[in-house]
CSV table of C-alpha atoms in Angstrom, one decimal:
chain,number,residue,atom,x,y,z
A,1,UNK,CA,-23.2,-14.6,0.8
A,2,UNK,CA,-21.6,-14.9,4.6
A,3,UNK,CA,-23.3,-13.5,7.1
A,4,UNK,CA,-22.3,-9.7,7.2
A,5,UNK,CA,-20.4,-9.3,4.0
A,6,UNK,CA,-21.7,-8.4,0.8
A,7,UNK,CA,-22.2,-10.4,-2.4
A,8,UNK,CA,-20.2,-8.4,-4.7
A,9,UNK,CA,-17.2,-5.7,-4.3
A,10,UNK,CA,-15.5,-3.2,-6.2
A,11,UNK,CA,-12.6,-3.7,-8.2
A,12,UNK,CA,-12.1,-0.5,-10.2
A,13,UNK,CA,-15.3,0.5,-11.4
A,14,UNK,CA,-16.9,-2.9,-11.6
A,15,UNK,CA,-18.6,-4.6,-9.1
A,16,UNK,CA,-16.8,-8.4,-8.9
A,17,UNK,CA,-17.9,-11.2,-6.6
A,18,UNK,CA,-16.1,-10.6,-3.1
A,19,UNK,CA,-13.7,-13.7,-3.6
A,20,UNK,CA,-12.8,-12.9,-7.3
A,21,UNK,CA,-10.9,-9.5,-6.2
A,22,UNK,CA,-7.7,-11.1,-4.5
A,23,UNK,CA,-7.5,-12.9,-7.8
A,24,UNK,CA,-7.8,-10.2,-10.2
A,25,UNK,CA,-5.7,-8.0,-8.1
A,26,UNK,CA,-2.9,-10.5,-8.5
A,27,UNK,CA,-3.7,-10.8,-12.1
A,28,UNK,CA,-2.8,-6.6,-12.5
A,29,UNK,CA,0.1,-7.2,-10.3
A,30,UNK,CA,1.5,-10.6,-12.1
A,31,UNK,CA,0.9,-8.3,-15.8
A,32,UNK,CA,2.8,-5.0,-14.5
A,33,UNK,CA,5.7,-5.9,-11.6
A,34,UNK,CA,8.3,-6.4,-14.7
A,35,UNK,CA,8.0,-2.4,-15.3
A,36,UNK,CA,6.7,-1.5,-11.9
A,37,UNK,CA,9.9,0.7,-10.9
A,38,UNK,CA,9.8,2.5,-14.3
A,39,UNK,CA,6.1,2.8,-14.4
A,40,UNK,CA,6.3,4.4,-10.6
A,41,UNK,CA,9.1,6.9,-11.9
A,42,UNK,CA,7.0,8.1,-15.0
A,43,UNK,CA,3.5,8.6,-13.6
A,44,UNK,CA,4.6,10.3,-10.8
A,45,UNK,CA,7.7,12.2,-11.7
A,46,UNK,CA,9.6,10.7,-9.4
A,47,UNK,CA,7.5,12.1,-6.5
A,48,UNK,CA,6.7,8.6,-5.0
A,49,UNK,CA,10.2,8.3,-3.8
A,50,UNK,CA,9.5,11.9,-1.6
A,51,UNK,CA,6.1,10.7,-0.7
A,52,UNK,CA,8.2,7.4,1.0
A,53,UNK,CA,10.9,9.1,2.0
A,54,UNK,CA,8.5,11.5,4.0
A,55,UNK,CA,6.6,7.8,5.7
A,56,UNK,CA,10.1,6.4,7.1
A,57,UNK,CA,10.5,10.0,8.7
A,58,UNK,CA,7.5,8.9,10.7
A,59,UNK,CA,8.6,5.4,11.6
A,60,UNK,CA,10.2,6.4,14.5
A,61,UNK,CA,12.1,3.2,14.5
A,62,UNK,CA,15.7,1.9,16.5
A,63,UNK,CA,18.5,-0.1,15.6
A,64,UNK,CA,17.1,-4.2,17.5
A,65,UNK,CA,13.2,-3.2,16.2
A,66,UNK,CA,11.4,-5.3,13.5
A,67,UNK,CA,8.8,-3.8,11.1
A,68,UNK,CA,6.6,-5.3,8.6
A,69,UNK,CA,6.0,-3.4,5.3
A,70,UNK,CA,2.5,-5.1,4.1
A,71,UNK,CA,2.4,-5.2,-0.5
A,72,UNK,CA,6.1,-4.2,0.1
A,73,UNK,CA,6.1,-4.7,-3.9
A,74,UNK,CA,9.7,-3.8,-5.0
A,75,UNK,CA,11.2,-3.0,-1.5
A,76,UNK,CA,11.2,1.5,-1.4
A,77,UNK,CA,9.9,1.0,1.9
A,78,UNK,CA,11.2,-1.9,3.1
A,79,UNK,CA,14.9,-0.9,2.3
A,80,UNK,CA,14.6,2.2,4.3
A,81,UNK,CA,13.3,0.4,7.2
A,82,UNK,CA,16.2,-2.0,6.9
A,83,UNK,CA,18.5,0.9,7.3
A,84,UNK,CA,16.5,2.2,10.6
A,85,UNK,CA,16.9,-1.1,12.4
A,86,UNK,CA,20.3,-1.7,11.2
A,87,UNK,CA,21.6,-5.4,11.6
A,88,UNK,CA,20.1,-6.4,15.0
A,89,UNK,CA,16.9,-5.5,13.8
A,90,UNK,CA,14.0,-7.4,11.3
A,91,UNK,CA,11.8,-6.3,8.6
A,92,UNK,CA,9.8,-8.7,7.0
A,93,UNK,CA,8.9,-8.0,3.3
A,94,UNK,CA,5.1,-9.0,3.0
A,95,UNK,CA,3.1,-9.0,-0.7
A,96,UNK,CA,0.3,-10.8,-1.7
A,97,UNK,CA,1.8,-11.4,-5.5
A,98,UNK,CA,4.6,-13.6,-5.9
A,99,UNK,CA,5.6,-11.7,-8.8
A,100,UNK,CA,5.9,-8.6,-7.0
A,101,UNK,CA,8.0,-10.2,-3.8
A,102,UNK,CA,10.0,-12.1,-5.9
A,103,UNK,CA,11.0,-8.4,-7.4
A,104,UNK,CA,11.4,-7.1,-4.2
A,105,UNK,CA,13.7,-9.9,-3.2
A,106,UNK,CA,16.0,-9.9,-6.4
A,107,UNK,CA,16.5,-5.9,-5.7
A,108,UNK,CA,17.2,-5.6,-2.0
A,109,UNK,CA,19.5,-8.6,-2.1
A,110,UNK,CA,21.1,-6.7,-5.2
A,111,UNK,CA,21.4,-3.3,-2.5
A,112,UNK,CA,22.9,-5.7,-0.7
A,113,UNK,CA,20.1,-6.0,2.4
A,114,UNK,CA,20.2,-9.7,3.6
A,115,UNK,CA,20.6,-10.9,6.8
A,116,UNK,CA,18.0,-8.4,8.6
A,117,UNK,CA,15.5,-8.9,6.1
A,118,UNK,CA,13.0,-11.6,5.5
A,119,UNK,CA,10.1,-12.8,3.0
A,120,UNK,CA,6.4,-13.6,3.0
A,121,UNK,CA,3.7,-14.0,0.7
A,122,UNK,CA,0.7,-13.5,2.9
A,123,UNK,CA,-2.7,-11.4,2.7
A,124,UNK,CA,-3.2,-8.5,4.7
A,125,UNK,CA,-6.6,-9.7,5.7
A,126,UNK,CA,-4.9,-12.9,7.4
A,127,UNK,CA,-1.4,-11.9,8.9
A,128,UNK,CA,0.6,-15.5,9.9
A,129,UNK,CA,2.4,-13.5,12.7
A,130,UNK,CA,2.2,-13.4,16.3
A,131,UNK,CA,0.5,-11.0,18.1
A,132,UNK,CA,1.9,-7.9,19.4
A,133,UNK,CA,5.2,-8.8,17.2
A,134,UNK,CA,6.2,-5.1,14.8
A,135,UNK,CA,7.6,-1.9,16.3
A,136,UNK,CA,6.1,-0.7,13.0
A,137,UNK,CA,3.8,-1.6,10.3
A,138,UNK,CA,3.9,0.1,7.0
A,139,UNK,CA,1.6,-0.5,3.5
A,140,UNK,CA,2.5,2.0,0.6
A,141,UNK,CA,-0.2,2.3,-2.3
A,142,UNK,CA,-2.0,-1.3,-1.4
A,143,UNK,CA,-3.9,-0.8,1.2
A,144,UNK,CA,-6.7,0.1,-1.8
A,145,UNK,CA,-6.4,-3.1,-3.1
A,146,UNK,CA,-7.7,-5.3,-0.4
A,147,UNK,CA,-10.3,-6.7,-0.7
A,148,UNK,CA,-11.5,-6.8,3.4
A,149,UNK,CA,-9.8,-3.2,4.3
A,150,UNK,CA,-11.7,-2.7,7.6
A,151,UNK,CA,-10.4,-6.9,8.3
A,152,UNK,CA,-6.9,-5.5,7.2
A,153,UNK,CA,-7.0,-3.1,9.8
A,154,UNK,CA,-7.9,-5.1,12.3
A,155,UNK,CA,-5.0,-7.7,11.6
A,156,UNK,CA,-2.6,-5.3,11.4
A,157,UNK,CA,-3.5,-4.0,15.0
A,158,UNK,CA,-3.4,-7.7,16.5
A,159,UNK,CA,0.4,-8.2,15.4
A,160,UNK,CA,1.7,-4.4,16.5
A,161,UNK,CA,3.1,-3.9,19.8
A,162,UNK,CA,1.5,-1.9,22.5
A,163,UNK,CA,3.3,1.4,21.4
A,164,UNK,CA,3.4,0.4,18.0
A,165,UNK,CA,2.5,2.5,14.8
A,166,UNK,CA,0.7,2.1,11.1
A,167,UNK,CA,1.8,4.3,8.7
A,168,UNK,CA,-0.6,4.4,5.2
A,169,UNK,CA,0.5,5.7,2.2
A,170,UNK,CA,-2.0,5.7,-0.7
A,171,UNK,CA,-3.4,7.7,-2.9
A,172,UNK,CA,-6.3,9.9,-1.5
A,173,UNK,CA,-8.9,12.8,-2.6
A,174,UNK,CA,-7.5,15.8,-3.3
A,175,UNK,CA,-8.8,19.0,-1.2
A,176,UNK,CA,-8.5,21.6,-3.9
A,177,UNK,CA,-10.9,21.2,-6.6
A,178,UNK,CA,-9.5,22.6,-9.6
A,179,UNK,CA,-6.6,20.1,-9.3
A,180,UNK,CA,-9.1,17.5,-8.3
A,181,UNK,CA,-10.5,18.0,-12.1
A,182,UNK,CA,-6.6,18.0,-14.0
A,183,UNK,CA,-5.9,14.8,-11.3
A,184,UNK,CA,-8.9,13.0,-13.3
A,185,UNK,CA,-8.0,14.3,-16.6
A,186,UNK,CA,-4.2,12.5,-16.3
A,187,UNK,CA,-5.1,9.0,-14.6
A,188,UNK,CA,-8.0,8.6,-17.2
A,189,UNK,CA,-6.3,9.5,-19.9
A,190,UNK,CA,-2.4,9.9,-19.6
A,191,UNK,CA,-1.7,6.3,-17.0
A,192,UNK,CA,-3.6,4.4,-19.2
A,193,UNK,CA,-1.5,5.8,-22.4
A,194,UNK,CA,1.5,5.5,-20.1
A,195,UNK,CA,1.0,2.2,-19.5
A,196,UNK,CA,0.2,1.0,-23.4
A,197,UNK,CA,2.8,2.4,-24.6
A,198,UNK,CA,5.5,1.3,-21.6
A,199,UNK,CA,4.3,-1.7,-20.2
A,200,UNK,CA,1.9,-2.8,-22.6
A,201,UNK,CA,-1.3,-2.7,-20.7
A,202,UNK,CA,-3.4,-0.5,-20.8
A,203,UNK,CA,-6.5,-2.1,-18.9
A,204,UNK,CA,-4.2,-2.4,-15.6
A,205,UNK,CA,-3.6,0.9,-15.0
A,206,UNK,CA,-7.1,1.9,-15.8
A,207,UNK,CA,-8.1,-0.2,-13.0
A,208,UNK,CA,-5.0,1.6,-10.8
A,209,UNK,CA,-6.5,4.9,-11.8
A,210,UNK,CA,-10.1,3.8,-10.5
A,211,UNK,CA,-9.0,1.9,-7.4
A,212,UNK,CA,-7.8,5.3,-6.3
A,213,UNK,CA,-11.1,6.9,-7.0
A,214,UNK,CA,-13.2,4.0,-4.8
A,215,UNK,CA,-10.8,3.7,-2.1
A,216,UNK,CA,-12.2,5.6,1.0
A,217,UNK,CA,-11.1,9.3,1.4
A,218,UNK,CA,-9.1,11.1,4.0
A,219,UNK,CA,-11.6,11.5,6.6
A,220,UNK,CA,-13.5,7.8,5.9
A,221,UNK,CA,-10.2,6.0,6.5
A,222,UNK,CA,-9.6,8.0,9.5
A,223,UNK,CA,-12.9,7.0,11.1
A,224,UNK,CA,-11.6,3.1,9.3
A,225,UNK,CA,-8.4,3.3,11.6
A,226,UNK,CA,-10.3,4.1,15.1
A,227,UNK,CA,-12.5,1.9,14.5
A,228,UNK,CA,-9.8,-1.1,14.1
A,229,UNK,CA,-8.7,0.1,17.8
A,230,UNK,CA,-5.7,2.7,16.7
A,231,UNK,CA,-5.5,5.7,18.8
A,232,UNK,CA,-4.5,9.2,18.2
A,233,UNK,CA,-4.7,9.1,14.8
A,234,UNK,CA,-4.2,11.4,12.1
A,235,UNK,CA,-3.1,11.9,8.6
A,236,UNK,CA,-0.6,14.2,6.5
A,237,UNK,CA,-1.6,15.8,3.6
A,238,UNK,CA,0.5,15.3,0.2
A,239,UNK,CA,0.5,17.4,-2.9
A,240,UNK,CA,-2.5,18.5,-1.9
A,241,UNK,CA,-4.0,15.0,-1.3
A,242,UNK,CA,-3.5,13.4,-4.1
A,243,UNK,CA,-1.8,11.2,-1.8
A,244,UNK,CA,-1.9,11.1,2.1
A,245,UNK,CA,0.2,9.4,5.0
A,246,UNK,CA,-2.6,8.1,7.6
A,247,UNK,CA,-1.2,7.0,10.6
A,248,UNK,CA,-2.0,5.4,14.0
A,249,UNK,CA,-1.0,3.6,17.7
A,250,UNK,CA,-1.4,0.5,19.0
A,251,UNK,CA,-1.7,1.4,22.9
């Protein structure tokens, strides 16, 4: 074990060795990115694409800025951000999966989104930019996956500008309890179905389902953020946090 950080970590319900997770997180990714679109539309309705829509109103971003959208997965995110900065600006397109960036890739150039747009394969743990670089850094629904999220943080801050702002969407606890009880009900029983029957694979969307229910709350991630050095920070409520938009300032 290094000094500081434990033996084993989470990953789902199980407890893994800490250097196994990246691994096995790229192992659910690598099994469902070929349906990850479809899958995204049928668990959630369609909702996710109001629950993004809703993070680029936060942005705040001008035509010349550059972004980074960390597990940018299929591009939602990153495609709207595109459009903010418009054609003197940059977003790069950062995932941790190959799979997953090589989707992300194939569609945006398919919308069309080329020369403002670039590509990297990097973990959000170790960002290979320069500091103080992004206007804007944005991670939709990944942020639970990493392994080091407090380390995460903390590279994320070092490569925002002074000024600069993280928006977080992910999954979250909800605040009312009854639908706290039907939330557990459908991602224990209906995303795994879901995901037999559409993707075939059940087992990674089991784990999705109890990523959510380990990844720190509302509040904890809050207290996660000022700790990194983000100021004024805050969070917005969706669907009565099932999901949430945390967000924070590099000053």
């Amino acid at each position: 074990m290094s000094e500081g950080r434990p033996e084993n970590t989470d990953f789902g319900f199980q407890q893994v060795p800490w250097n196994d997770k990246a691994r096995r997180v790229r192992a659910v990714f690598d099994s469902v990115s070929e349906r990850y679109d479809l899958m995204n539309d049928l668990m959630s309705g369609g909702a996710h694409r109001l629950w993004k829509r809703f993070t680029l109103s936060l942005t705040g971003l001008r035509p010349g800025q550059q972004a980074l959208d960390l597990a940018g997965g299929t591009g939602d995110l990153a495609l709207g951000l595109a459009r903010q900065v418009g054609d003197s600006g940059l977003i790069i397109l950062s995932d941790i999966n190959a799979s997953m960036l090589e989707r992300g890739r194939d569609r945006l150039t398919d919308e069309g989104v080329v020369a403002n747009i670039r590509y990297v394969q990097a973990n959000a743990e170790r960002l290979p930019f320069a500091d103080r670089r992004f206007d804007c850094v944005t991670i939709g629904f990944g942020l639970r996956n990493v392994t080091d999220k407090a380390a995460a943080l903390a590279s994320i801050y070092r490569v925002l500008k002074p000024g600069g702002q993280l928006l977080v969407l992910e999954f979250s606890q909800p605040v009312i309890p009854a639908m706290g009880r039907l939330y557990d009900l459908y991602s224990f029983n209906v995303l795994p179905w879901l995901g037999n029957a559409v993707a075939g694979d059940a087992d990674s969307y089991r784990y999705l389902a109890e990523s959510i229910r380990r990844h720190p709350d509302q509040e904890t991630l809050l207290d996660m953020m000022t700790a990194a050095g983000f100021e004024e920070c805050r969070y917005h409520n969706l669907m009565a946090g099932i999901v949430a938009v945390h967000r924070g300032y590099r000053f």
